[in-house]
Coordinates of C-alpha atoms and ligand atoms in Angstrom, one line a residue:
M76 CA 228.5 -89.6 43.0
E77 CA 229.8 -92.6 45.3
K78 CA 231.6 -91.1 47.8
K79 CA 235.4 -93.2 48.8
D80 CA 234.6 -95.7 51.7
L81 CA 236.8 -93.7 54.2
D82 CA 236.4 -93.7 58.0
W83 CA 235.6 -90.0 57.5
A84 CA 235.4 -89.2 61.7
N85 CA 239.0 -91.1 62.2
I86 CA 241.3 -90.4 59.1
G87 CA 243.2 -87.8 61.1
F88 CA 245.5 -84.8 59.5
A89 CA 247.3 -87.0 57.0
Y90 CA 248.1 -87.3 53.4
H91 CA 246.0 -89.9 51.0
K92 CA 247.0 -89.8 47.6
T93 CA 243.6 -88.9 46.2
D94 CA 243.0 -89.6 42.5
K95 CA 244.1 -85.9 40.5
R96 CA 246.1 -83.0 40.6
Y97 CA 246.9 -79.9 38.9
V98 CA 250.3 -78.8 37.3
A99 CA 250.8 -75.9 35.2
E100 CA 254.5 -75.3 34.1
Y101 CA 256.1 -71.5 33.7
K102 CA 258.3 -71.9 30.7
G103 CA 260.1 -68.9 28.3
G104 CA 258.0 -66.6 30.3
A105 CA 254.7 -67.9 30.3
W106 CA 252.3 -70.1 32.2
D107 CA 251.2 -73.1 30.2
E108 CA 247.3 -73.9 30.0
G109 CA 247.8 -76.3 33.2
K110 CA 245.7 -79.5 33.6
L111 CA 244.6 -82.4 35.7
V112 CA 247.3 -85.2 35.9
D113 CA 247.2 -88.8 37.8
D114 CA 250.9 -89.1 38.4
A115 CA 251.2 -88.0 42.4
D116 CA 255.3 -88.1 42.1
V117 CA 257.1 -84.8 41.0
V118 CA 260.2 -85.7 39.2
L119 CA 262.7 -83.1 38.8
N120 CA 266.5 -82.4 38.4
E121 CA 268.8 -82.9 41.0
C122 CA 269.8 -79.3 41.0
A123 CA 266.6 -77.5 40.7
C124 CA 265.8 -74.1 42.1
V125 CA 264.0 -75.5 45.2
F126 CA 266.3 -78.3 46.6
Q127 CA 269.1 -76.0 46.5
Y128 CA 267.9 -72.5 47.5
A129 CA 264.3 -73.3 48.8
Q130 CA 262.4 -71.3 46.3
T131 CA 259.0 -72.5 47.3
C132 CA 255.7 -71.1 48.7
F133 CA 252.3 -72.7 49.4
E134 CA 248.9 -72.0 50.3
G135 CA 246.0 -73.9 52.3
L136 CA 242.0 -74.1 52.2
K137 CA 239.3 -76.5 52.7
A138 CA 236.5 -77.6 50.5
Y139 CA 233.3 -79.1 52.0
T140 CA 230.3 -80.0 51.7
T141 CA 227.1 -77.7 53.3
E142 CA 224.0 -78.8 54.8
D143 CA 222.1 -78.2 51.4
G144 CA 224.6 -81.0 49.4
H145 CA 227.1 -78.6 47.8
I146 CA 230.5 -78.5 47.4
V147 CA 232.0 -75.3 48.5
C148 CA 235.2 -74.0 49.3
F149 CA 235.9 -70.7 51.6
R150 CA 237.0 -67.2 50.1
P151 CA 240.0 -68.9 47.4
D152 CA 240.3 -65.4 45.9
M153 CA 242.3 -64.7 49.4
N154 CA 244.5 -67.6 48.8
A155 CA 244.9 -66.6 45.1
K156 CA 245.9 -63.0 46.1
R157 CA 248.2 -63.8 49.2
M158 CA 250.1 -66.3 47.0
A159 CA 250.3 -63.7 44.5
D160 CA 251.9 -61.6 47.3
T161 CA 254.7 -64.5 48.6
A162 CA 255.3 -65.1 44.6
K163 CA 256.6 -61.4 44.8
R164 CA 258.5 -61.6 47.3
L165 CA 260.9 -64.8 46.0
E166 CA 261.2 -63.6 42.9
M167 CA 258.8 -66.1 41.3
P168 CA 255.9 -65.5 38.9
V169 CA 252.7 -64.9 39.8
F170 CA 250.1 -67.7 39.0
P171 CA 247.2 -65.5 37.6
E172 CA 244.5 -65.1 40.5
D173 CA 241.5 -66.1 38.2
K174 CA 243.4 -69.0 37.1
F175 CA 244.3 -69.9 40.7
V176 CA 240.4 -70.3 42.1
E177 CA 239.6 -71.9 38.7
A178 CA 242.1 -74.4 39.1
V179 CA 241.1 -75.1 43.0
C180 CA 237.8 -76.0 41.1
E181 CA 238.8 -78.1 38.7
V182 CA 241.2 -80.5 41.5
V183 CA 238.0 -80.7 43.8
R184 CA 235.1 -81.5 41.1
A185 CA 237.8 -84.2 39.9
N186 CA 238.0 -85.3 43.4
A187 CA 234.6 -84.7 44.5
A188 CA 234.7 -88.3 45.5
W189 CA 236.8 -87.6 48.3
V190 CA 234.9 -84.6 49.9
P191 CA 233.5 -86.1 53.4
P192 CA 230.3 -85.8 53.7
Y193 CA 228.4 -83.0 55.6
G194 CA 228.4 -83.6 59.1
T195 CA 231.4 -85.9 59.9
G196 CA 233.4 -82.7 60.6
A197 CA 235.8 -84.0 58.2
T198 CA 236.9 -81.6 54.8
L199 CA 239.0 -81.6 51.9
Y200 CA 242.4 -79.7 52.6
I201 CA 243.4 -77.8 49.4
R202 CA 247.0 -77.5 49.1
P203 CA 248.3 -74.9 46.1
Y204 CA 251.9 -74.7 45.7
M205 CA 254.7 -73.4 43.3
M206 CA 258.7 -74.1 43.1
G207 CA 261.4 -73.0 40.9
T208 CA 262.0 -76.7 39.0
N209 CA 265.4 -76.1 36.3
P210 CA 268.7 -76.6 38.0
V211 CA 270.1 -73.4 39.1
I212 CA 273.7 -73.5 41.0
G213 CA 274.5 -69.7 41.1
V214 CA 272.1 -68.4 43.5
K215 CA 269.3 -66.8 41.5
P216 CA 266.0 -67.4 40.9
A217 CA 264.7 -69.8 38.7
E218 CA 263.4 -69.6 35.3
E219 CA 261.3 -72.2 35.3
Y220 CA 258.4 -73.3 37.4
Q221 CA 255.5 -75.5 38.4
F222 CA 252.2 -74.5 40.2
R223 CA 250.7 -77.4 41.5
I224 CA 247.5 -78.3 43.5
F225 CA 246.7 -81.3 45.2
V226 CA 244.2 -82.3 47.6
T227 CA 243.6 -84.5 50.7
P228 CA 240.6 -85.3 52.8
V229 CA 241.6 -84.4 56.7
G230 CA 239.6 -85.3 59.5
P231 CA 238.0 -82.8 62.2
Y232 CA 240.5 -81.2 63.5
F233 CA 238.7 -81.6 67.5
Q234 CA 238.0 -85.0 68.3
G235 CA 235.7 -84.8 70.9
G236 CA 236.0 -81.1 71.6
A237 CA 238.1 -78.6 71.5
K238 CA 240.4 -78.7 74.7
P239 CA 242.5 -75.7 75.3
L240 CA 246.0 -75.8 74.7
T241 CA 248.8 -75.0 76.8
I242 CA 251.5 -73.2 74.7
R243 CA 254.9 -71.4 75.4
I244 CA 256.9 -68.4 74.3
S245 CA 259.9 -69.3 72.3
D246 CA 263.1 -68.1 72.7
F247 CA 263.8 -68.8 68.8
D248 CA 262.5 -65.9 66.6
R249 CA 259.9 -66.8 63.9
A250 CA 260.4 -63.9 61.7
A251 CA 262.9 -60.9 61.4
P252 CA 261.4 -57.5 61.5
N253 CA 261.9 -57.0 57.5
G254 CA 261.7 -60.4 56.9
T255 CA 259.4 -63.1 55.3
G256 CA 257.4 -63.6 57.8
N257 CA 254.4 -62.0 56.2
I258 CA 254.7 -64.3 53.1
K259 CA 253.6 -68.3 53.2
A260 CA 256.9 -69.4 52.2
G261 CA 258.3 -73.0 52.6
L262 CA 261.4 -71.5 54.7
N263 CA 259.2 -70.1 57.3
Y264 CA 258.3 -73.7 58.3
A265 CA 261.9 -75.4 57.8
M266 CA 263.5 -73.3 60.2
S267 CA 260.1 -73.2 62.6
L268 CA 260.8 -77.3 62.8
H269 CA 263.4 -76.9 65.7
P270 CA 261.4 -74.8 68.1
I271 CA 258.2 -76.6 67.3
M272 CA 259.7 -80.1 68.4
E273 CA 261.8 -78.6 71.1
A274 CA 258.0 -77.2 72.7
H275 CA 256.6 -80.8 72.1
R276 CA 259.3 -82.3 74.2
A277 CA 259.0 -79.9 76.8
G278 CA 255.3 -80.6 76.8
F279 CA 253.9 -77.7 75.0
A280 CA 251.4 -77.3 71.9
E281 CA 253.1 -74.5 70.4
N282 CA 255.6 -71.8 70.4
M283 CA 254.0 -68.0 71.1
Y284 CA 256.7 -66.3 68.9
L285 CA 257.2 -62.3 70.0
D286 CA 258.8 -59.7 68.1
P287 CA 262.5 -60.6 67.3
K288 CA 263.6 -56.6 67.7
T289 CA 262.2 -56.0 71.2
R290 CA 260.8 -59.5 72.3
T291 CA 258.1 -57.2 74.0
K292 CA 255.3 -57.6 71.8
V293 CA 253.3 -60.4 70.7
E294 CA 253.5 -62.0 67.1
E295 CA 252.0 -65.5 66.1
T296 CA 252.7 -69.1 66.8
G297 CA 254.6 -71.1 64.1
G298 CA 251.3 -71.7 61.8
A299 CA 248.5 -69.6 63.4
N300 CA 247.5 -66.1 64.2
I301 CA 246.4 -65.0 67.7
I302 CA 243.6 -63.5 68.8
F303 CA 242.5 -62.1 72.1
I304 CA 239.2 -61.3 74.0
T305 CA 239.2 -58.9 76.8
K306 CA 237.3 -58.9 80.0
D307 CA 234.7 -56.2 78.7
G308 CA 234.5 -58.4 75.1
K309 CA 236.3 -56.7 72.8
L310 CA 238.9 -58.8 69.9
V311 CA 242.1 -57.6 69.9
T312 CA 244.7 -59.0 67.5
P313 CA 248.9 -58.4 67.2
K314 CA 249.5 -56.0 64.2
S315 CA 253.1 -56.5 63.0
N316 CA 254.7 -56.3 59.2
S317 CA 256.0 -60.0 60.2
I318 CA 253.2 -61.7 61.1
L319 CA 251.2 -63.9 58.1
P320 CA 247.8 -62.7 57.1
S321 CA 245.7 -65.2 58.3
I322 CA 242.4 -65.4 56.3
T323 CA 240.6 -66.9 58.6
R324 CA 241.9 -63.9 61.2
R325 CA 240.8 -61.7 58.9
S326 CA 237.1 -63.3 58.7
L327 CA 237.3 -63.8 62.3
L328 CA 237.6 -59.7 63.1
Y329 CA 234.9 -59.0 60.6
V330 CA 232.3 -62.0 61.6
A331 CA 233.1 -60.2 65.2
E332 CA 232.6 -56.4 64.3
H333 CA 229.4 -57.2 61.7
Y334 CA 227.9 -60.3 63.0
L335 CA 228.7 -59.8 66.9
H336 CA 228.7 -56.5 67.0
M337 CA 231.8 -56.5 68.9
Q338 CA 234.4 -53.7 69.2
V339 CA 237.8 -55.1 67.3
E340 CA 241.1 -54.0 67.8
E341 CA 243.9 -54.6 65.1
R342 CA 247.1 -53.2 67.2
E343 CA 250.7 -54.0 68.6
V344 CA 250.3 -56.3 71.5
F345 CA 252.4 -56.1 74.5
F346 CA 253.1 -59.4 76.1
E347 CA 252.8 -57.7 79.1
E348 CA 248.9 -57.1 79.2
V349 CA 248.4 -60.5 78.0
P350 CA 247.5 -61.7 81.6
E351 CA 245.0 -58.6 81.4
F352 CA 242.9 -60.9 78.9
A353 CA 239.6 -63.1 79.2
E354 CA 240.0 -65.4 76.6
C355 CA 243.3 -66.3 73.4
G356 CA 242.9 -68.4 70.8
L357 CA 244.7 -69.6 67.7
C358 CA 243.5 -69.3 64.4
G359 CA 244.3 -70.6 60.8
T360 CA 242.3 -72.9 58.2
A361 CA 243.1 -76.5 59.9
A362 CA 241.4 -75.6 63.1
V363 CA 239.3 -72.4 62.7
I364 CA 240.1 -71.4 66.2
S365 CA 241.8 -73.7 68.8
P366 CA 241.7 -71.9 72.5
V367 CA 244.5 -71.4 74.6
G368 CA 244.1 -72.1 77.9
K369 CA 247.7 -71.4 79.5
I370 CA 250.6 -69.6 78.1
N371 CA 254.0 -70.2 79.5
D372 CA 256.7 -68.0 79.9
H373 CA 260.0 -69.6 81.0
G374 CA 258.2 -70.9 84.0
K375 CA 255.7 -68.5 85.1
E376 CA 252.1 -69.2 83.9
I377 CA 249.4 -67.1 82.5
C378 CA 246.2 -68.4 83.1
F379 CA 243.1 -67.5 81.0
P380 CA 239.8 -67.0 83.3
S381 CA 237.9 -69.4 80.3
G382 CA 239.9 -72.3 82.0
M383 CA 241.4 -75.6 80.8
E384 CA 238.2 -77.6 80.0
R385 CA 236.3 -75.4 77.3
M386 CA 236.5 -72.3 75.1
G387 CA 236.2 -69.0 76.1
E388 CA 232.4 -68.0 75.8
T389 CA 233.4 -65.4 73.0
I390 CA 235.5 -67.4 71.2
Q391 CA 233.1 -70.3 70.9
K392 CA 230.8 -67.6 69.5
L393 CA 233.3 -66.7 67.0
Y394 CA 234.2 -70.1 65.7
D395 CA 230.1 -71.3 65.8
T396 CA 229.3 -68.2 63.8
L397 CA 232.2 -68.5 61.3
T398 CA 231.8 -72.4 61.0
G399 CA 228.1 -71.9 60.1
I400 CA 228.8 -69.5 57.7
Q401 CA 231.6 -71.6 56.4
M402 CA 228.5 -74.6 56.0
G403 CA 225.8 -72.5 55.0
R404 CA 224.1 -72.7 58.2
I405 CA 224.3 -68.7 58.1
E406 CA 224.5 -66.4 55.3
A407 CA 227.9 -65.3 54.4
P408 CA 229.4 -62.2 53.5
E409 CA 229.1 -61.8 49.7
G410 CA 231.9 -63.5 48.0
W411 CA 232.8 -65.5 50.5
V412 CA 231.2 -68.7 50.3
K413 CA 232.4 -70.0 46.5
T414 CA 230.1 -72.8 44.9
I415 CA 232.0 -75.5 43.2
L416 CA 229.5 -78.4 42.7
Ligands
PLP101 C1 248.7 -70.0 56.9 C2 249.4 -69.6 58.3 C3 248.1 -68.7 59.3 C4 247.0 -69.0 58.7 O1 246.5 -68.6 57.9 P1 245.0 -68.8 57.4 O2 245.0 -68.2 56.1 O3 243.9 -68.4 58.3 O4 245.0 -70.6 57.4 C5 248.9 -68.4 60.2 N1 250.2 -68.4 60.6 C6 251.3 -68.6 59.6 C7 252.7 -68.5 60.0 C8 250.4 -69.4 58.3 O5 251.4 -70.0 57.7

């Protein structure tokens, strides 16, 4: 198959309109068959629930070319499950998990020419999403929905190596204790736009959010979970019911334990203990792990011993092992890598 003529290493993280997208519609209490379409525009009534009351949620995963030339994606069943959990919390119908995985494969196959070749560092980002589509003016869930998937090629996350980030403690809260922090809803991102722009204007890459109730415990950043490495080589990650359950983070915990034979702790992490850690990283599908070099707490700096030049040694090992599994260089645990083509 002829690949699209793109400068794969330099496409950045931006939307490119690809050839096909998937649409399924929910009406009268049931999903239709679903199909691939050419039209990238979504036309809805002005009063659609998604516009008025933000009844929308999404997922994000990647497809890529492995060393031996296959197109694969990473743990799509986990995204299907997470979207089902999200949908329930938002009173949206669940898109069947097996159909979710099939639809992901279908869209990627239909856009195979857009899947970046092995070795470019670029990947095909897959964005499943769902929204309430019929007019709703009194506050209630929609009765009709669209589940859609589009794909867009994205460049390597780190151009010229992963430089450690400087992040800051946010004075804003990300998620209420019994709110929606644990689901992948658009609304969590709408409210994060102001804090992230304020952080950027102040020269920081990201916000680290603390638990809103006591402001003593680490939660996550706006779009990534957090892992720490202790000085004696343990992996520690915050546990809280207002953190989004990152598939990357959960995979890294498994890799740490079963591939690197590290001790792993998922527990409450007090901000007070953060200066004791040796390394820190942000994890999510886009970057896998972004190293953190420094945390700014209202002018007081916490500098990790791993420094500002490169990833910490342990985080580098975790990164290499997980990306090795994803790219087919290291044997994957059963069911982690789904072959699409
Ligand atoms: C999507 C997301 C993540 C990362 O999840 P992955 O499944 O690893 O991509 C982390 N935090 C938030 C708030 C997210 O929305």
